[in-house]
Amino acid sequence: MIAAWSSAQSCDFELSGRVIDEHDMQPLAYAEVFITSLGKGAVTNDQGHYRIEGLCPGTYQVRVHHLGCEPVTREVRLTSSTTIDFKLEHHAEELRELEVIQARPDEQVGQPAKSVDREDMERAAGTGIADLLARVPGVTVLATGPSIGKPVIHGLSGNRVLILNQGIRQEDQQWGSEHAPSLDPLSADRITVVKGAASVQYGSDAIGGAVIVEPVELPRTAGISGELRGLGQWNGRGGGGSGLLEGGVKGITGLGWRVQGSGRYLGDSEAARYTLSNTGQREWSGSASVGYRDHRRGASVFYSRFTRELGILRAAHIGSTTDLQRAIESGEPWYTAPFSYAIDAPRQTVTHHLLRVQGSIALTDRNRLEVNYGYQANDRQEYDIRRAGRSATPALDLWLATHTAEAVLKHWIGEHVHGKVGVTALAQENTNIPGTGVRPLIPDFRKESIGAFIIEHMPVGERLELEAGARAEGTLLHVRRFDREGQLQAPEHRFTNAAFALGASYQLSDSARLRLGLASAFRPPHVSELYSEGLHHSAAAIEEGDALLGSERSLKATLDAEAALFGGRLRIDATVHASRIKGFIYLRPDGTRLTIRGAFPVFRYTATDALMGGLDASATLKLSKRFAWRMRGSTVHARDQRRDEWLFLMPADRLENGLLFRTASGGKWRAFEAGATHQAVFEQRRIPEGLDFAPPPSTYHLFALSASASRTLGKGELRIGLQANNLFNTAYRDYLDRFRYFTDARGTDIVLSVRYAFGRFAEKRLHDAG
């Protein structure tokens, strides 16, 4: 809940950043960054990070040197604490001038992108990846009860937000609103949210943006490092933990390994006034990786297994249409029971396997070839309340196997033109496992796609960089299904799409930058949107597809501005976006239906033309050396152009304010942080009239407190954090929660987190904390 901010006191500035390789963006360890006039500097760590503190306002000559590179001196003017990354071509024979970029290297020059690092993840202990990313302005959460969440970027979610995990596009039945991402965020070093149409870079499913889960770099030198984390959670009366161990191989520089494991065990969540019965959860994950890397070549293998079991709110499954309407109107769930750790039907279990093999080689001093292969297997079961003792038999049993491959050539044409060209391929097969005793919600299918793309970066002077890219992709979908008369059908769907992207990044001054992006994107319909028919058990809803749906095509423009004002005391970041999506597919409410399993709301996949736009912004004001104020807010407006009405299920306006405190040391403890935040989520008034089953929830206000501190313990670092969310136990419902018809959201939650790090993980925290 706390963010670090720059100091603005005289002679208390700092210069920090990374030194990285031009081609592969890998960190350069042991590079020297030196201010010649002051006789002080720093040496980069294994991650390429450096930090020089205690600087006064002024202009300095900064000299950067790394083995195998010609020393380069650059003029830097400081008006506030500044982050500068030095990007250079690392080769011994043909040298070129060092480039200085004012922010972290960015694949999407014109796209607004914001990152969540490991420290931010630590502050959000106890939350899933969707709630973690909701700290980024413009990102909200599509929830299905207290334990299931999916990220929403500028109003778009599900198959429109691509998750790139370990460099592989995540394929885990993401079409379902209650299918949370099957990954452990603690396996990442940083998670970046690209808030723009990103189909050129990543292909289909990035029409709304991308979530890039960046792996922790493997060590390259000998020595053992690691960390242990523990977590206790009040709401759910449980907790979890994780462990990570890594090292290099003595005598083989560049060879490293890592193993990691984590788990979480929670009982029923609790709302302000009652227990949310049957909402417990279990999560277990483990991963292992090994790799070799130098400045000419690299190779790595990564494997992970993620298992989750979730209870689905018992009160969401109702016996009759009359009871359903009564449950919606009553304001309280029809079924509650005392707190329990048991998970009964309705429930879901998911196991996800990911194998990634990666290799790269420098073909010349300026050109590099990278290849990636990924295999994923997703095993999903959903259990309903069934008669005659059949609740232990899954009502939905899906096996999804996905192969992905990518080859990318990063090339250097000249000082003002460099980029990459690549080809991608996907082969996927979905199988309904026999034995459920019910008609499958979605049919068996086989999907094949192949695409090619090119992206070129064109620096124009030191302040302006342009980008242009294009992509073409073809998709073939083979479906196998039985109709209501039991006749086998095998329809095929072919989709051909293209996309382009134009971007510009302009450095207005040392403390202000503009990004402008214009991009098209596409998304073929998923088989669920074409052929869903029946009860989606975990969503507690009947969903019906439309086999005549076509591809979505969008055009989106974004303008992103960043500025540091008043000597760095005030930092502002704002993004304006507007898009039009032709053939926009969404689940539209269509009454209720009584089945042998009970009464459920009905949703039909429908296409329209959507016009969307909005604003998200954040600001941090340094009030004093230790105190700061932070504001974050967002709004999204979306219209159904065919029906001339507001679009269904768009995020409500929200605004967050926080008072933050930080001090570098306090006796044995250091890096003490504390914060108090208030979030207001306003009633969604931009809704289609008479469509929904219930009116939008009222405006609600949530308060939170947090605190954390670190100290040295042995040869490592101990950090303890405490946070309290929904401090006043407010009873509320969120418009983007699919279970808001039946129950309130979670009440007060108190989370205690403990982390012990040693080796380079402790050194990194000490380095970053200063």
CSV table of C-alpha atoms in Angstrom, one decimal, residues 12 114 225 355 359 388 432 549 585 602 629 658:
chain,number,residue,atom,x,y,z
A,12,ASP,CA,19.4,15.0,-0.9
A,114,LYS,CA,3.2,0.7,-15.6
A,225,SER,CA,20.7,-16.9,-2.3
A,355,LEU,CA,7.2,-25.9,-19.6
A,359,GLY,CA,17.5,-20.0,-26.4
A,388,ALA,CA,-27.8,-39.4,-5.7
A,432,ASN,CA,-14.0,-32.9,-22.6
A,549,LEU,CA,-20.0,-14.3,-34.4
A,585,ILE,CA,-18.6,-9.6,-27.9
A,602,VAL,CA,-29.2,-16.5,-18.3
A,629,TRP,CA,0.2,12.4,-0.4
A,658,GLY,CA,-3.4,8.1,0.7
